[in-house]
Coordinates of C-alpha atoms in Angstrom, one line a residue:
X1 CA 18.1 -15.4 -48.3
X2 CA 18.3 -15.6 -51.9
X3 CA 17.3 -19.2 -53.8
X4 CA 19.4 -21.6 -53.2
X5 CA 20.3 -25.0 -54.4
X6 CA 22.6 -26.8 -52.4
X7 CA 23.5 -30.4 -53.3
X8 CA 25.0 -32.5 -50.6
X9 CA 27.9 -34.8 -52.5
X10 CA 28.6 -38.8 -51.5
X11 CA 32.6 -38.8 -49.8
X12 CA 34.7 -40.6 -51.7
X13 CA 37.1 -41.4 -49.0
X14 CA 36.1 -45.0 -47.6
X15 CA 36.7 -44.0 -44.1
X16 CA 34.5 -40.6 -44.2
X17 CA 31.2 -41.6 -42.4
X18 CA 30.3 -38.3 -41.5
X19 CA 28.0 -35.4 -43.3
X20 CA 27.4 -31.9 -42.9
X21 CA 23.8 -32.1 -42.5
X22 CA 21.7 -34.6 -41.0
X23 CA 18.3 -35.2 -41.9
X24 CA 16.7 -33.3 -39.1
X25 CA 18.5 -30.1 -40.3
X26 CA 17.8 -31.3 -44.0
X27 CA 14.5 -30.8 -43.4
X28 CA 14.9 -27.2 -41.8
X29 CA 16.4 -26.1 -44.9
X30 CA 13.8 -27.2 -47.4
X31 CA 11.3 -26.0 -45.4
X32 CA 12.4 -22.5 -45.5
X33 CA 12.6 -22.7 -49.3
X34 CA 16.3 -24.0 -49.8
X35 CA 16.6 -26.7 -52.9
X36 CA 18.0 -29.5 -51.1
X37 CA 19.7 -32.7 -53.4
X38 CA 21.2 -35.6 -51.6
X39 CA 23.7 -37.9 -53.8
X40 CA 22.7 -41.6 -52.6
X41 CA 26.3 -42.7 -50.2
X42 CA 26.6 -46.2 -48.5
X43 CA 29.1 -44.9 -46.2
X44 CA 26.8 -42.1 -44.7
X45 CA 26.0 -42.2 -41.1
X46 CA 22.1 -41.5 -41.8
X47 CA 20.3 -43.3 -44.5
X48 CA 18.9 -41.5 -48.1
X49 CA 15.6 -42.6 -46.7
X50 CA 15.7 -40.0 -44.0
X51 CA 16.5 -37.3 -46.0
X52 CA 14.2 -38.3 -49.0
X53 CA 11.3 -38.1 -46.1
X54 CA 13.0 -34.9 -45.6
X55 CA 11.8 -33.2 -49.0
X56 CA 15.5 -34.1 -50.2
X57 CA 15.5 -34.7 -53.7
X58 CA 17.6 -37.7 -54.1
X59 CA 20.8 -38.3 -56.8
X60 CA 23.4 -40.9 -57.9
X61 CA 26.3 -40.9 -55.9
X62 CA 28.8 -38.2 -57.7
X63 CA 26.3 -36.8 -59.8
X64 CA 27.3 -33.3 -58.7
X65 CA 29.7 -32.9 -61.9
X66 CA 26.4 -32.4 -63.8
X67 CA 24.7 -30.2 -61.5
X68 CA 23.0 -26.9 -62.8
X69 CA 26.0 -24.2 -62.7
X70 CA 24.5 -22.5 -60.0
X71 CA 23.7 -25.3 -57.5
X72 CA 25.9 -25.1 -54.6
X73 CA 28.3 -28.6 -53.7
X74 CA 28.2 -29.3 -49.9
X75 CA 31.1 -31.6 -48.8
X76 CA 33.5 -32.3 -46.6
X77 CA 36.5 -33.6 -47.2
X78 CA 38.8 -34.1 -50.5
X79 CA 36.8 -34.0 -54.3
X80 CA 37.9 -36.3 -56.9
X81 CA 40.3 -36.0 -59.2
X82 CA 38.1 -35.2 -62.0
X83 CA 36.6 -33.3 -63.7
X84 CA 40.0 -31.2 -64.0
X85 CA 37.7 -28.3 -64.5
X86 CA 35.3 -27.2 -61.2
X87 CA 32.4 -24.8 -62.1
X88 CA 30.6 -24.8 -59.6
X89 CA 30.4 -23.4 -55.9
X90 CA 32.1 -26.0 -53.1
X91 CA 31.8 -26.0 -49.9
X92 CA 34.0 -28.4 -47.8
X93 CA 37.2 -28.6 -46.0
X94 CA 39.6 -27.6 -49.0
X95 CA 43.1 -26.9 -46.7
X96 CA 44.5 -25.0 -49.8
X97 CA 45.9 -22.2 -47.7
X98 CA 49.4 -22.8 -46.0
X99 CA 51.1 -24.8 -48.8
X100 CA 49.6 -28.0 -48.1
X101 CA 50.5 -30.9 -50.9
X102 CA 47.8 -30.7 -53.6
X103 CA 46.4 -27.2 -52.5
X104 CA 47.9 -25.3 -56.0
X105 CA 46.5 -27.8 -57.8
X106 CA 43.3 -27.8 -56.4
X107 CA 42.8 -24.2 -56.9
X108 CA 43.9 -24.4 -60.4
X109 CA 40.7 -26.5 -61.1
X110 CA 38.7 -23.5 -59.5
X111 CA 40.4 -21.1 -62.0
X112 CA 40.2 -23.3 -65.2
X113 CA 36.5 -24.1 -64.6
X114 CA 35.1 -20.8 -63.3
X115 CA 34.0 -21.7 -59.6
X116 CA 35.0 -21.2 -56.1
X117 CA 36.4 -22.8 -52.9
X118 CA 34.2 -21.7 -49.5
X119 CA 36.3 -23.4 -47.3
X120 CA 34.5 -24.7 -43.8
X121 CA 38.2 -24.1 -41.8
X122 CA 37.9 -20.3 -42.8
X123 CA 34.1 -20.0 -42.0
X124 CA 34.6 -17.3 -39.5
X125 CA 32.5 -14.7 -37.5
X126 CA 34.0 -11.0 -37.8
X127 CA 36.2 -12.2 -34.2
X128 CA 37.7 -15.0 -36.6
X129 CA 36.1 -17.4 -34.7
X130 CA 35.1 -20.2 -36.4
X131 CA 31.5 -21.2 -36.7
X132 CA 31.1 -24.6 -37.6
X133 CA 33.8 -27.1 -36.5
X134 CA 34.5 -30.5 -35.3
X135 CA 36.9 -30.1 -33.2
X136 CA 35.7 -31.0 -29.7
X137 CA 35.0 -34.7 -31.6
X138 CA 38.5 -34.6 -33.2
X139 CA 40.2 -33.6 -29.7
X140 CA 38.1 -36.2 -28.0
X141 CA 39.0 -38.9 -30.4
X142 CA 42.4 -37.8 -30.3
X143 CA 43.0 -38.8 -26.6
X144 CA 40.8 -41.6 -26.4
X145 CA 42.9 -43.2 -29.5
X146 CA 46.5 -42.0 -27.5
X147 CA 44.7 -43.6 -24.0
X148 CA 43.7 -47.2 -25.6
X149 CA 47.3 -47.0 -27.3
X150 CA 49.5 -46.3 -24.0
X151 CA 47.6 -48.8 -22.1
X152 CA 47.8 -51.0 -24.6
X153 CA 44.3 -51.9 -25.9
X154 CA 43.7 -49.9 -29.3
X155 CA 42.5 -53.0 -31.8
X156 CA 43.4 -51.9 -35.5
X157 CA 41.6 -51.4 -37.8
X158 CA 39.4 -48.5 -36.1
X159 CA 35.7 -49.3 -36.7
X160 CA 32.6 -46.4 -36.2
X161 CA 31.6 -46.4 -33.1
X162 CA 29.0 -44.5 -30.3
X163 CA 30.4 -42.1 -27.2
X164 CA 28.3 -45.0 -24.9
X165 CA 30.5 -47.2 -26.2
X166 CA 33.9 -45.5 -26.2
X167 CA 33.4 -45.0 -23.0
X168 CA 33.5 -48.2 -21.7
X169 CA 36.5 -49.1 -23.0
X170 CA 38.2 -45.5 -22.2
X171 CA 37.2 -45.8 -18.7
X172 CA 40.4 -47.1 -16.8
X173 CA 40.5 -50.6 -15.9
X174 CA 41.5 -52.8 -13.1
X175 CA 45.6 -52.9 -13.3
X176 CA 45.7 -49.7 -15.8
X177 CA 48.9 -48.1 -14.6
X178 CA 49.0 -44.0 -14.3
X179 CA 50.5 -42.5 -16.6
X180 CA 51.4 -38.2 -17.1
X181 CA 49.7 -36.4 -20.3
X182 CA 50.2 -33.1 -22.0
X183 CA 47.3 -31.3 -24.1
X184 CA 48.7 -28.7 -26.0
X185 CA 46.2 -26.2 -27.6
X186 CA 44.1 -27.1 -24.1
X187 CA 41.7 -23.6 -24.0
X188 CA 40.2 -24.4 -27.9
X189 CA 37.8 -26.4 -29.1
X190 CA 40.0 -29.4 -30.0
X191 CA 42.0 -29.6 -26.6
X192 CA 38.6 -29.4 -24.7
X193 CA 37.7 -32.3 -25.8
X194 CA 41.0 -33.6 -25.4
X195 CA 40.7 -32.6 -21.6
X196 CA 37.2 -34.3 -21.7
X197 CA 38.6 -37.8 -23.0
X198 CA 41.3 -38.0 -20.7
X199 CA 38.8 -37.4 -17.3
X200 CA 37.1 -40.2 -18.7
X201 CA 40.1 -42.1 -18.9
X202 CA 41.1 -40.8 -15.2
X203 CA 43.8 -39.2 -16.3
X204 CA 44.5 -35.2 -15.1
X205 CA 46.5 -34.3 -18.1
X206 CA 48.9 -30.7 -18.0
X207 CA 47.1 -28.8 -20.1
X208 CA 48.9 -25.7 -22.0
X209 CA 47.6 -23.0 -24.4
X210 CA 49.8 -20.0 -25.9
X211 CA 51.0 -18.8 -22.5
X212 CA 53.1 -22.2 -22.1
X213 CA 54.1 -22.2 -26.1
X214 CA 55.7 -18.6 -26.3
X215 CA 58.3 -19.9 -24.5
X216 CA 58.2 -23.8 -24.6
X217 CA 60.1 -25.5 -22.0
X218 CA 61.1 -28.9 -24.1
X219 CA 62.3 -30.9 -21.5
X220 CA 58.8 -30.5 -20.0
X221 CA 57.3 -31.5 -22.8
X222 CA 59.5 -34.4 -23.3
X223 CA 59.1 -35.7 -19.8
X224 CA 55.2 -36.3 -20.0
X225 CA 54.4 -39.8 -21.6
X226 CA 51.9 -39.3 -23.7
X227 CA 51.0 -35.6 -26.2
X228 CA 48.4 -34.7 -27.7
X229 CA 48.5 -32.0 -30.4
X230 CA 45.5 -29.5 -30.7
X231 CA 47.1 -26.1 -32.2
X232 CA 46.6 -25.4 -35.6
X233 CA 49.5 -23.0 -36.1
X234 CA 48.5 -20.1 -38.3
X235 CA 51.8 -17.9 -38.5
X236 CA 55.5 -19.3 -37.7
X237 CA 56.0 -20.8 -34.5
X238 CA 58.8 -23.0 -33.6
X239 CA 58.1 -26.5 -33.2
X240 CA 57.2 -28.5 -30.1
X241 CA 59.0 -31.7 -31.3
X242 CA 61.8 -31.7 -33.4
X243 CA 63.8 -34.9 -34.8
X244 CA 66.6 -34.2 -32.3
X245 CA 63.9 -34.5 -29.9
X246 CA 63.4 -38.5 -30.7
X247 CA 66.6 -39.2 -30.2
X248 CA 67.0 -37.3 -26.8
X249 CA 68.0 -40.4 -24.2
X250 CA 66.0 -38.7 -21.6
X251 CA 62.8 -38.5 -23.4
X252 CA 59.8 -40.0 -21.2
X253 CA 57.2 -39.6 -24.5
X254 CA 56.0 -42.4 -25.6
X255 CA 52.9 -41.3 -27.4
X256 CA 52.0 -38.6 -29.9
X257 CA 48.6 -37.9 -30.9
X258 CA 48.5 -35.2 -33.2
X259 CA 45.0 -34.2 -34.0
X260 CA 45.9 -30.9 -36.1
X261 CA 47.2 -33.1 -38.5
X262 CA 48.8 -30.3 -40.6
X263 CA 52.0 -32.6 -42.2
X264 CA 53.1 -30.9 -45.5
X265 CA 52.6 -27.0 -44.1
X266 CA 55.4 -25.1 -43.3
X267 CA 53.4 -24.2 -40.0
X268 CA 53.5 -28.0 -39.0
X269 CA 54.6 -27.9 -35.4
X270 CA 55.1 -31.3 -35.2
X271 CA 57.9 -31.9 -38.5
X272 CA 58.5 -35.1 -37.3
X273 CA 56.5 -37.2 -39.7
X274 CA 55.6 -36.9 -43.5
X275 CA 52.4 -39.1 -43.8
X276 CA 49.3 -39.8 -41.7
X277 CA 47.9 -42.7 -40.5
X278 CA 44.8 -44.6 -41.2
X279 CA 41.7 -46.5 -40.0
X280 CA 43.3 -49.7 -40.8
X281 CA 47.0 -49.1 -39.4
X282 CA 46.4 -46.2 -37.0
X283 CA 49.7 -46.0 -35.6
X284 CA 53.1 -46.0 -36.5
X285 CA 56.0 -45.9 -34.8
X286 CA 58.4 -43.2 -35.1
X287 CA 61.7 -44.3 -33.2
X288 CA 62.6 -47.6 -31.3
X289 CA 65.0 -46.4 -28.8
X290 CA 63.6 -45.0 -26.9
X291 CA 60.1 -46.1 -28.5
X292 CA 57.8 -43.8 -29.6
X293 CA 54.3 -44.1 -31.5
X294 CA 52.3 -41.8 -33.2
X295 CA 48.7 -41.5 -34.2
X296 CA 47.7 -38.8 -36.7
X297 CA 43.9 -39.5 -38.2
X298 CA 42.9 -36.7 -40.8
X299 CA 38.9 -37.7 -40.4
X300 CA 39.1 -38.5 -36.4
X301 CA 35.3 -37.3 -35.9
X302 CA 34.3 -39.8 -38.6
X303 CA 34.8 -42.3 -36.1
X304 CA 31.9 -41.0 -33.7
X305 CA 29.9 -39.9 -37.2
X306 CA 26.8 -39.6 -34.9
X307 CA 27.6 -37.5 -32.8
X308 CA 29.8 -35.4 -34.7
X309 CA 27.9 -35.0 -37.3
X310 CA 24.7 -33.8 -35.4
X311 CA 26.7 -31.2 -33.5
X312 CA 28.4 -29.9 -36.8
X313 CA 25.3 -29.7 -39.1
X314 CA 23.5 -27.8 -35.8
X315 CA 26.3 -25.0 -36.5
X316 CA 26.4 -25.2 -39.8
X317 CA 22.8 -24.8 -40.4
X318 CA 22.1 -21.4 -39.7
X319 CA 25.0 -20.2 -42.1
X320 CA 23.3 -22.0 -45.0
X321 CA 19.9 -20.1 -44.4
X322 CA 21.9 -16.6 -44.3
X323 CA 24.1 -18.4 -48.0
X324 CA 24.2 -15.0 -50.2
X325 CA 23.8 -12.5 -47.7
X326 CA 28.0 -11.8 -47.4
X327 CA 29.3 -11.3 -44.2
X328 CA 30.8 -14.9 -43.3
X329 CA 30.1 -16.3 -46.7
X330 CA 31.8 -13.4 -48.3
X331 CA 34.9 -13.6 -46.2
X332 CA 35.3 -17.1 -47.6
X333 CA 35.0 -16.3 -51.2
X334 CA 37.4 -13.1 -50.2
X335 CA 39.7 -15.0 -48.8
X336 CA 39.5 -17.6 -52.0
X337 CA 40.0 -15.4 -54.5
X338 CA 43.5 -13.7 -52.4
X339 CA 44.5 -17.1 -52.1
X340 CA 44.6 -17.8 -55.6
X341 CA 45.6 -14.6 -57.1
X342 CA 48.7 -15.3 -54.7
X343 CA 50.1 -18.3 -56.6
X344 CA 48.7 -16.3 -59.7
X345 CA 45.6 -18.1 -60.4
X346 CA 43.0 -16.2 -62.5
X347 CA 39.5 -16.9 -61.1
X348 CA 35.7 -15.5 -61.7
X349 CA 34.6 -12.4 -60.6
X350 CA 31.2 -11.9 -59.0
X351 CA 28.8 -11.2 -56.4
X352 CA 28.6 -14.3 -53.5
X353 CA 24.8 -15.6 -55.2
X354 CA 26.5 -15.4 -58.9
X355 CA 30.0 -16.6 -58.7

């Protein structure tokens, strides 16, 4: 691989307790040669100790802005608002593709200060397949949020927690009342660990992937009591809920869980809400008669950052030991520079190692 220096940035969303490496992988990559800086984050699952005995070098919590040019920024979710300028390389979860509020502007900064987006969501093997994602742990969380909600027993706000011990309060209870479930997206990643959550729970959701969405039978979907949302749309499709849908008298849904998350798209399939929910008020309701609540958590695997975070950084891991080499790497700077050249953004020119 060629030299790299990759600096792993502090979130600066409250609620993000997750990172894209943990220390044991940290370690891997400074011991095959990588330069590995670790901004100092109180929020981070895994202490700066760990990765300092790593061979981390260590560095003030959003330091990055002063970063050699050619040091790579390792994230995950949102940056900053400043600088209004970014030079250098980022890595992280950009979702600057499909129109989403913020995404012109964010790719803007990219052109005015000379560096590039390598978005995570578009990290892809030559199938498309993604190659490092957390969406069994978003799926998971996703139905174990909509369970504890139906049978009453979510407690606001949502605190960090372990599997072990969202287990024990998934597993059903003594007077816990059946209820019927619908995954949809059920065959990815997401919806398997939708499925997963819900056998915990004792619950034997339906469970549909494209074959049931080509031609959606509504009133199906409307008679289970609780959804939860796993497609991420990437071309038109017509929505599974609609705001006629809410007001249908017959409807038997009470719960929606949407775990994509993609409000603001055009390729939302759930248009029925304008704003997510948070750790601190992690429901809202949509409509009173008949009732009907929904749950939509942008950073869901931040809740199990453990976990999560070990199974994303395992993933990740080999792609930052093959950084500069092109194939998946080079598909996400592609794919950055078509993006922005779309909304008529200028941006640098270079090979992967020299944006």
């Amino acid at each position: 691989m060629t030299e790299l220096h990759l600096w792993l940035r502090h979130e600066t969303r409250t609620t993000e307790r997750r990172t894209p490496v943990v220390p044991a992988d940290a370690r891997r990559l400074v011991g095959s040669g990588v330069t590995l800086t670790v901004e100092e984050s109180p929020q981070r699952i895994f202490p700066i100790e760990e990765y300092e005995a790593a061979g981390a070098e260590v560095a003030p919590a959003g330091s990055w802005v002063s970063a050699p040019g050619d040091t790579v920024i390792l994230g995950l979710k949102e940056l900053p608002d400043e600088p209004a300028g970014l030079t250098h390389r980022h890595i992280f979860f950009g979702h600057a593709y499909k129109g989403q509020p913020g995404a012109t502007d964010l790719l803007r900064r990219f052109g005015t200060g000379g560096g590039a987006l390598l978005d995570l969501e578009y990290l892809v093997d030559d199938t498309g397949r993604r190659l490092a994602a957390f969406g069994f742990w978003a799926g998971y969380l996703g139905a174990a949020l909509a369970v504890l909600q139906h049978r009453g027993r979510l407690v606001a706000p949502l605190t960090p927690t372990s599997k072990e011990e969202l287990d024990g309060t998934l597993r059903p209870a003594a007077g816990d009342a059946e209820f019927t479930a619908l995954v949809i997206g059920a065959l990815g990643r997401s919806g398997r660990g939708a499925r997963a959550a819900f056998d915990t729970a004792g619950i034997e959701p339906t469970s549909w992937d494209l074959a049931e969405t080509r031609n959606l039978d509504r009133p199906a979907l409307l008679a289970h009591e609780v959804l939860v949302n796993c497609v991420l749309a990437t071309t038109p499709v017509p929505p599974f809920l609609r705001a006629q849908d809410l007001d249908d008298p017959a409807r038997r849904l009470r719960t929606v869980s949407d775990v994509t998350c993609d409000v603001g798209s055009p390729l939302n399939v759930l248009p029925v809400y304008d704003r997510t929910t948070e750790w601190d008020a992690p429901v809202r309701q949509l409509h009173t008669r008949p009732p009907l609540d929904l749950i939509a958590i942008d950073n869901l695997p931040s809740l199990l950052p453990g976990e999560s975070s070990t199974d994303f950084s395992a993933a990740l891991l080999p792609q930052l030991l093959d950084f500069g080499t092109g194939g998946a790497w080079g598909r996400c700077l592609d794919l950055f520079r078509t993006k922005a050249r779309e909304l008529g953004i200028a941006v640098a020119e270079g090979e992967l190692g020299h944006v």
